[in-house]
GROMACS .gro file of C-alpha atoms in nm:
model
  309
    1MET     CA    1  -1.324   2.253  -3.836
    2LYS     CA    2  -1.692   2.300  -3.920
    3ASP     CA    3  -1.607   2.531  -4.213
    4LYS     CA    4  -1.357   2.278  -4.345
    5LYS     CA    5  -1.617   2.001  -4.325
    6SER     CA    6  -1.870   2.221  -4.508
    7LYS     CA    7  -1.621   2.291  -4.785
    8ILE     CA    8  -1.540   1.920  -4.825
    9THR     CA    9  -1.912   1.845  -4.838
   10GLY     CA   10  -1.962   2.121  -5.093
   11PHE     CA   11  -1.682   1.992  -5.315
   12ALA     CA   12  -1.821   1.638  -5.295
   13LEU     CA   13  -2.176   1.749  -5.381
   14VAL     CA   14  -2.065   1.955  -5.682
   15LEU     CA   15  -1.845   1.673  -5.814
   16PHE     CA   16  -2.124   1.421  -5.760
   17GLY     CA   17  -2.377   1.637  -5.942
   18GLY     CA   18  -2.143   1.701  -6.234
   19ALA     CA   19  -2.051   1.333  -6.264
   20LEU     CA   20  -2.420   1.238  -6.267
   21TRP     CA   21  -2.491   1.484  -6.549
   22GLY     CA   22  -2.208   1.330  -6.751
   23PHE     CA   23  -2.326   0.975  -6.680
   24THR     CA   24  -2.689   1.045  -6.771
   25GLY     CA   25  -2.575   1.213  -7.092
   26THR     CA   26  -2.415   0.881  -7.178
   27CYS     CA   27  -2.740   0.705  -7.086
   28GLY     CA   28  -2.906   0.930  -7.343
   29GLN     CA   29  -2.648   0.821  -7.601
   30TRP     CA   30  -2.727   0.457  -7.521
   31LEU     CA   31  -3.098   0.518  -7.576
   32PHE     CA   32  -3.036   0.699  -7.906
   33THR     CA   33  -2.799   0.427  -8.028
   34TYR     CA   34  -2.969   0.108  -7.917
   35LYS     CA   35  -3.335   0.198  -7.860
   36GLN     CA   36  -3.394   0.454  -8.137
   37MET     CA   37  -3.506   0.700  -7.871
   38ASN     CA   38  -3.675   1.014  -8.001
   39ALA     CA   39  -3.493   1.325  -7.866
   40GLU     CA   40  -3.814   1.529  -7.861
   41TRP     CA   41  -3.992   1.262  -7.657
   42LEU     CA   42  -3.702   1.226  -7.411
   43THR     CA   43  -3.663   1.602  -7.364
   44SER     CA   44  -4.035   1.652  -7.313
   45VAL     CA   45  -4.074   1.368  -7.062
   46ARG     CA   46  -3.755   1.457  -6.876
   47MET     CA   47  -3.849   1.821  -6.828
   48LEU     CA   48  -4.215   1.757  -6.754
   49ILE     CA   49  -4.160   1.486  -6.491
   50GLY     CA   50  -3.850   1.654  -6.351
   51GLY     CA   51  -4.041   1.981  -6.331
   52ILE     CA   52  -4.332   1.818  -6.150
   53ILE     CA   53  -4.098   1.664  -5.892
   54MET     CA   54  -3.888   1.977  -5.836
   55SER     CA   55  -4.181   2.219  -5.826
   56SER     CA   56  -4.351   1.987  -5.576
   57LEU     CA   57  -4.037   2.004  -5.361
   58ALA     CA   58  -4.048   2.383  -5.390
   59ILE     CA   59  -4.411   2.392  -5.273
   60VAL     CA   60  -4.317   2.183  -4.969
   61LEU     CA   61  -3.984   2.351  -4.886
   62GLN     CA   62  -4.028   2.706  -5.015
   63ARG     CA   63  -4.402   2.773  -5.005
   64LYS     CA   64  -4.361   3.148  -4.941
   65SER     CA   65  -4.121   3.178  -5.233
   66VAL     CA   66  -4.367   3.003  -5.465
   67LYS     CA   67  -4.646   3.244  -5.367
   68GLY     CA   68  -4.413   3.539  -5.408
   69LEU     CA   69  -4.288   3.428  -5.748
   70PHE     CA   70  -4.637   3.397  -5.892
   71SER     CA   71  -4.764   3.720  -5.736
   72LYS     CA   72  -4.578   3.950  -5.977
   73LYS     CA   73  -4.644   3.961  -6.352
   74ALA     CA   74  -4.287   4.075  -6.424
   75ASP     CA   75  -4.142   3.774  -6.240
   76ILE     CA   76  -4.380   3.533  -6.415
   77THR     CA   77  -4.275   3.676  -6.752
   78ALA     CA   78  -3.906   3.648  -6.659
   79LEU     CA   79  -3.963   3.288  -6.544
   80CYS     CA   80  -4.125   3.197  -6.877
   81VAL     CA   81  -3.838   3.354  -7.074
   82PHE     CA   82  -3.587   3.161  -6.861
   83ALA     CA   83  -3.784   2.839  -6.907
   84ILE     CA   84  -3.799   2.861  -7.287
   85ALA     CA   85  -3.480   3.044  -7.385
   86GLY     CA   86  -3.260   2.890  -7.116
   87LEU     CA   87  -3.381   2.555  -6.987
   88LEU     CA   88  -3.564   2.424  -7.293
   89THR     CA   89  -3.305   2.540  -7.546
   90CYS     CA   90  -3.021   2.397  -7.340
   91GLN     CA   91  -3.182   2.058  -7.271
   92TYR     CA   92  -3.328   1.994  -7.616
   93ALA     CA   93  -3.020   2.105  -7.811
   94TYR     CA   94  -2.797   1.900  -7.578
   95PHE     CA   95  -2.987   1.577  -7.643
   96LYS     CA   96  -3.004   1.647  -8.017
   97ALA     CA   97  -2.627   1.703  -8.025
   98ILE     CA   98  -2.573   1.371  -7.847
   99SER     CA   99  -2.809   1.193  -8.086
  100TYR     CA  100  -2.603   1.317  -8.381
  101SER     CA  101  -2.262   1.248  -8.221
  102ASN     CA  102  -2.195   1.116  -7.869
  103ALA     CA  103  -2.227   1.226  -7.508
  104ALA     CA  104  -1.870   1.351  -7.479
  105THR     CA  105  -1.881   1.570  -7.790
  106GLY     CA  106  -2.226   1.710  -7.707
  107THR     CA  107  -2.124   1.790  -7.349
  108VAL     CA  108  -1.793   1.953  -7.442
  109LEU     CA  109  -1.953   2.171  -7.711
  110GLN     CA  110  -2.209   2.280  -7.453
  111TYR     CA  111  -1.921   2.401  -7.236
  112LEU     CA  112  -1.841   2.673  -7.486
  113SER     CA  113  -2.098   2.873  -7.286
  114PRO     CA  114  -1.847   3.061  -7.062
  115ALA     CA  115  -1.680   3.201  -7.374
  116LEU     CA  116  -2.021   3.308  -7.508
  117ILE     CA  117  -2.105   3.472  -7.174
  118MET     CA  118  -1.775   3.658  -7.184
  119LEU     CA  119  -1.838   3.781  -7.538
  120SER     CA  120  -2.187   3.900  -7.442
  121ILE     CA  121  -2.037   4.096  -7.152
  122CYS     CA  122  -1.779   4.257  -7.381
  123VAL     CA  123  -2.055   4.362  -7.621
  124LYS     CA  124  -2.276   4.483  -7.336
  125THR     CA  125  -1.998   4.693  -7.181
  126LEU     CA  126  -1.858   4.804  -7.520
  127ARG     CA  127  -1.506   4.686  -7.447
  128LEU     CA  128  -1.250   4.456  -7.604
  129PRO     CA  129  -1.164   4.123  -7.436
  130ARG     CA  130  -0.873   4.136  -7.193
  131LEU     CA  131  -0.567   3.915  -7.246
  132LYS     CA  132  -0.700   3.617  -7.048
  133GLU     CA  133  -1.037   3.650  -7.216
  134ALA     CA  134  -0.882   3.677  -7.563
  135ILE     CA  135  -0.683   3.359  -7.498
  136ALA     CA  136  -1.005   3.186  -7.386
  137ILE     CA  137  -1.177   3.289  -7.711
  138ILE     CA  138  -0.888   3.155  -7.919
  139LEU     CA  139  -0.892   2.827  -7.725
  140ALA     CA  140  -1.270   2.794  -7.764
  141ILE     CA  141  -1.261   2.859  -8.140
  142SER     CA  142  -0.958   2.632  -8.188
  143GLY     CA  143  -1.114   2.350  -7.987
  144THR     CA  144  -1.440   2.371  -8.181
  145PHE     CA  145  -1.250   2.376  -8.510
  146LEU     CA  146  -1.050   2.065  -8.415
  147LEU     CA  147  -1.361   1.876  -8.301
  148ALA     CA  148  -1.554   1.971  -8.614
  149THR     CA  149  -1.282   1.920  -8.877
  150HIS     CA  150  -0.992   1.729  -8.717
  151GLY     CA  151  -0.774   2.003  -8.862
  152ASN     CA  152  -0.892   1.962  -9.222
  153ILE     CA  153  -1.097   2.267  -9.321
  154ASN     CA  154  -1.236   2.082  -9.623
  155ASN     CA  155  -1.387   1.799  -9.419
  156LEU     CA  156  -1.629   1.780  -9.125
  157ALA     CA  157  -1.537   1.514  -8.868
  158ILE     CA  158  -1.881   1.537  -8.707
  159SER     CA  159  -2.214   1.592  -8.877
  160PRO     CA  160  -2.329   1.951  -8.937
  161SER     CA  161  -2.635   1.875  -8.722
  162ALA     CA  162  -2.416   1.771  -8.428
  163LEU     CA  163  -2.214   2.091  -8.457
  164ILE     CA  164  -2.520   2.317  -8.491
  165PHE     CA  165  -2.705   2.162  -8.197
  166GLY     CA  166  -2.386   2.154  -7.986
  167LEU     CA  167  -2.339   2.527  -8.041
  168LEU     CA  168  -2.709   2.588  -7.973
  169ALA     CA  169  -2.673   2.394  -7.645
  170ALA     CA  170  -2.388   2.628  -7.550
  171VAL     CA  171  -2.611   2.929  -7.621
  172GLY     CA  172  -2.886   2.771  -7.412
  173LEU     CA  173  -2.649   2.702  -7.122
  174ALA     CA  174  -2.523   3.061  -7.134
  175LEU     CA  175  -2.882   3.190  -7.119
  176TYR     CA  176  -2.961   2.939  -6.844
  177SER     CA  177  -2.671   3.087  -6.643
  178LEU     CA  178  -2.754   3.452  -6.704
  179LEU     CA  179  -3.132   3.486  -6.721
  180PRO     CA  180  -3.259   3.375  -6.377
  181GLY     CA  181  -3.021   3.579  -6.156
  182LYS     CA  182  -3.272   3.818  -5.998
  183LEU     CA  183  -3.539   3.551  -5.975
  184ILE     CA  184  -3.313   3.310  -5.787
  185ALA     CA  185  -3.190   3.587  -5.557
  186SER     CA  186  -3.552   3.668  -5.469
  187TRP     CA  187  -3.721   3.328  -5.463
  188GLY     CA  188  -3.456   3.056  -5.440
  189SER     CA  189  -3.302   2.813  -5.689
  190ILE     CA  190  -3.533   2.516  -5.630
  191THR     CA  191  -3.846   2.724  -5.687
  192VAL     CA  192  -3.716   2.899  -5.999
  193THR     CA  193  -3.558   2.590  -6.154
  194GLY     CA  194  -3.847   2.362  -6.065
  195PHE     CA  195  -4.122   2.579  -6.207
  196GLY     CA  196  -3.904   2.684  -6.500
  197MET     CA  197  -3.858   2.319  -6.587
  198LEU     CA  198  -4.230   2.252  -6.545
  199ILE     CA  199  -4.324   2.540  -6.778
  200ALA     CA  200  -4.067   2.432  -7.037
  201GLY     CA  201  -4.190   2.073  -7.014
  202ILE     CA  202  -4.554   2.168  -7.064
  203VAL     CA  203  -4.474   2.399  -7.357
  204PHE     CA  204  -4.255   2.140  -7.529
  205PHE     CA  205  -4.501   1.858  -7.459
  206ILE     CA  206  -4.774   2.055  -7.638
  207ALA     CA  207  -4.550   2.195  -7.914
  208THR     CA  208  -4.416   1.852  -8.014
  209LYS     CA  209  -4.744   1.669  -7.945
  210THR     CA  210  -4.543   1.421  -7.744
  211TRP     CA  211  -4.845   1.199  -7.690
  212THR     CA  212  -4.851   1.128  -8.067
  213ILE     CA  213  -4.484   1.023  -8.088
  214ASN     CA  214  -4.455   0.648  -8.136
  215GLN     CA  215  -4.176   0.573  -7.892
  216PRO     CA  216  -4.113   0.198  -7.848
  217MET     CA  217  -4.093   0.121  -7.477
  218ASP     CA  218  -3.950  -0.188  -7.310
  219ILE     CA  219  -3.817  -0.241  -6.959
  220GLN     CA  220  -3.463  -0.127  -7.048
  221THR     CA  221  -3.587   0.188  -7.220
  222PHE     CA  222  -3.808   0.267  -6.922
  223ILE     CA  223  -3.524   0.215  -6.671
  224PHE     CA  224  -3.276   0.432  -6.862
  225ALA     CA  225  -3.535   0.706  -6.918
  226ALA     CA  226  -3.614   0.700  -6.545
  227ILE     CA  227  -3.242   0.724  -6.463
  228ILE     CA  228  -3.216   1.035  -6.686
  229VAL     CA  229  -3.519   1.197  -6.521
  230ILE     CA  230  -3.418   1.123  -6.160
  231PHE     CA  231  -3.038   1.110  -6.168
  232GLY     CA  232  -2.996   1.352  -6.457
  233THR     CA  233  -3.238   1.616  -6.334
  234VAL     CA  234  -3.369   1.606  -5.977
  235VAL     CA  235  -3.067   1.464  -5.790
  236PRO     CA  236  -2.783   1.655  -5.962
  237PHE     CA  237  -2.969   1.988  -5.961
  238THR     CA  238  -3.033   1.967  -5.586
  239THR     CA  239  -2.685   1.837  -5.495
  240TYR     CA  240  -2.506   2.084  -5.724
  241LEU     CA  241  -2.702   2.384  -5.598
  242LYS     CA  242  -2.641   2.279  -5.237
  243GLY     CA  243  -2.271   2.246  -5.316
  244VAL     CA  244  -2.268   2.594  -5.470
  245SER     CA  245  -2.418   2.735  -5.149
  246LEU     CA  246  -2.131   2.580  -4.949
  247ILE     CA  247  -1.828   2.662  -5.167
  248GLY     CA  248  -1.944   2.945  -5.396
  249ALA     CA  249  -2.017   2.969  -5.767
  250SER     CA  250  -1.654   3.027  -5.871
  251LYS     CA  251  -1.517   2.703  -5.730
  252ALA     CA  252  -1.828   2.516  -5.837
  253SER     CA  253  -1.795   2.630  -6.198
  254THR     CA  254  -1.437   2.500  -6.204
  255LEU     CA  255  -1.535   2.164  -6.052
  256SER     CA  256  -1.824   2.129  -6.296
  257CYS     CA  257  -1.561   2.035  -6.555
  258VAL     CA  258  -1.608   1.684  -6.417
  259GLU     CA  259  -1.925   1.660  -6.630
  260PRO     CA  260  -1.755   1.639  -6.973
  261LEU     CA  261  -1.480   1.425  -6.818
  262SER     CA  262  -1.743   1.186  -6.684
  263ALA     CA  263  -1.927   1.182  -7.019
  264THR     CA  264  -1.605   1.107  -7.207
  265ILE     CA  265  -1.501   0.824  -6.974
  266PHE     CA  266  -1.842   0.655  -6.975
  267SER     CA  267  -1.884   0.705  -7.349
  268ALA     CA  268  -1.542   0.557  -7.428
  269ILE     CA  269  -1.544   0.266  -7.181
  270TRP     CA  270  -1.912   0.171  -7.175
  271LEU     CA  271  -2.032   0.256  -7.527
  272LYS     CA  272  -1.694   0.214  -7.701
  273SER     CA  273  -1.713   0.557  -7.865
  274LYS     CA  274  -1.404   0.619  -8.074
  275PHE     CA  275  -1.198   0.931  -8.012
  276THR     CA  276  -0.881   1.042  -8.189
  277PRO     CA  277  -0.591   1.234  -8.031
  278ILE     CA  278  -0.718   1.546  -8.211
  279ASP     CA  279  -1.058   1.500  -8.042
  280PHE     CA  280  -0.890   1.502  -7.700
  281ILE     CA  281  -0.690   1.812  -7.792
  282GLY     CA  282  -1.015   1.982  -7.894
  283PHE     CA  283  -1.177   1.872  -7.567
  284ALA     CA  284  -0.879   2.010  -7.372
  285PHE     CA  285  -0.888   2.344  -7.553
  286ILE     CA  286  -1.257   2.398  -7.486
  287MET     CA  287  -1.238   2.292  -7.122
  288SER     CA  288  -0.936   2.517  -7.073
  289THR     CA  289  -1.163   2.813  -7.141
  290VAL     CA  290  -1.378   2.713  -6.842
  291LEU     CA  291  -1.074   2.687  -6.615
  292LEU     CA  292  -0.918   3.004  -6.750
  293LEU     CA  293  -1.231   3.209  -6.688
  294SER     CA  294  -1.300   3.070  -6.340
  295ILE     CA  295  -0.968   3.056  -6.153
  296ASN     CA  296  -0.755   3.316  -5.978
  297LYS     CA  297  -0.876   3.676  -5.968
  298LYS     CA  298  -1.245   3.716  -6.044
  299THR     CA  299  -1.313   3.831  -6.397
  300ASP     CA  300  -1.621   4.013  -6.520
  301VAL     CA  301  -1.743   3.676  -6.648
  302GLN     CA  302  -1.737   3.527  -6.299
  303LYS     CA  303  -1.904   3.832  -6.148
  304GLU     CA  304  -2.175   3.830  -6.413
  305VAL     CA  305  -2.246   3.458  -6.366
  306GLU     CA  306  -2.243   3.488  -5.987
  307ASN     CA  307  -2.482   3.781  -6.004
  308ALA     CA  308  -2.709   3.563  -6.216
  309ALA     CA  309  -2.683   3.254  -6.000
   0.00000   0.00000   0.00000
């Protein structure tokens, strides 16, 4: 009975975290559309404040892990690589993709990451994709093609910038999934994610000279930015990671499909984003790759992600 209750709690936490990520992506779209929000400013502030909050939690809850993490040069180097190549690339490219398109399109393109992880494993192990993996690749490519062109190779249905940043977000998410495996196994997810986010926030804050960006700020802009920082970073990361600990990474990765579903629903109903039937087919193709690579018998992709998580 206790195990069943834990599983139900785990499912609920993962779904809640995924839905929040989708909702706050739509909040980002609202800011870009109606408040001329600067993506560099939003990314910098989100990661810096979110990193401060999460690293503070780590100091309180996992003090020994924090000391251990920063006692080894190799781990500090690995943390910095994860922060820049994984967290920063993923977050910045994601918001840029949304700014050039909408929350649903940016989120779905980001979910090409399992196919990219699978391809990297095939290259690493010098083998060809298996049947299920080959089907996933075809679905991923077909879905991206439909989203980008609506089936007309001579015409782009979304801007080149949206496509480029959407694909870059997928690369970032793949690196975010693969890079911190040993660190998290040694020092815990809150510590690694919190300080990774803090490092990425500081680096991006300095690199973009965020303090010089003239970002108009009124009460609505402040509220929506705060929602993205708190309910798009701190809350979903902690609830999702807790859910993963209760039900496992495999089930959690399948349930995380609620994020693009949430983004699509909020984007369509709240912000009146227009989608065609071909868009939904493209969405379905790309999300099918996630389901295909995460259900039934564990594939090398699942094992690799679980080893990194």
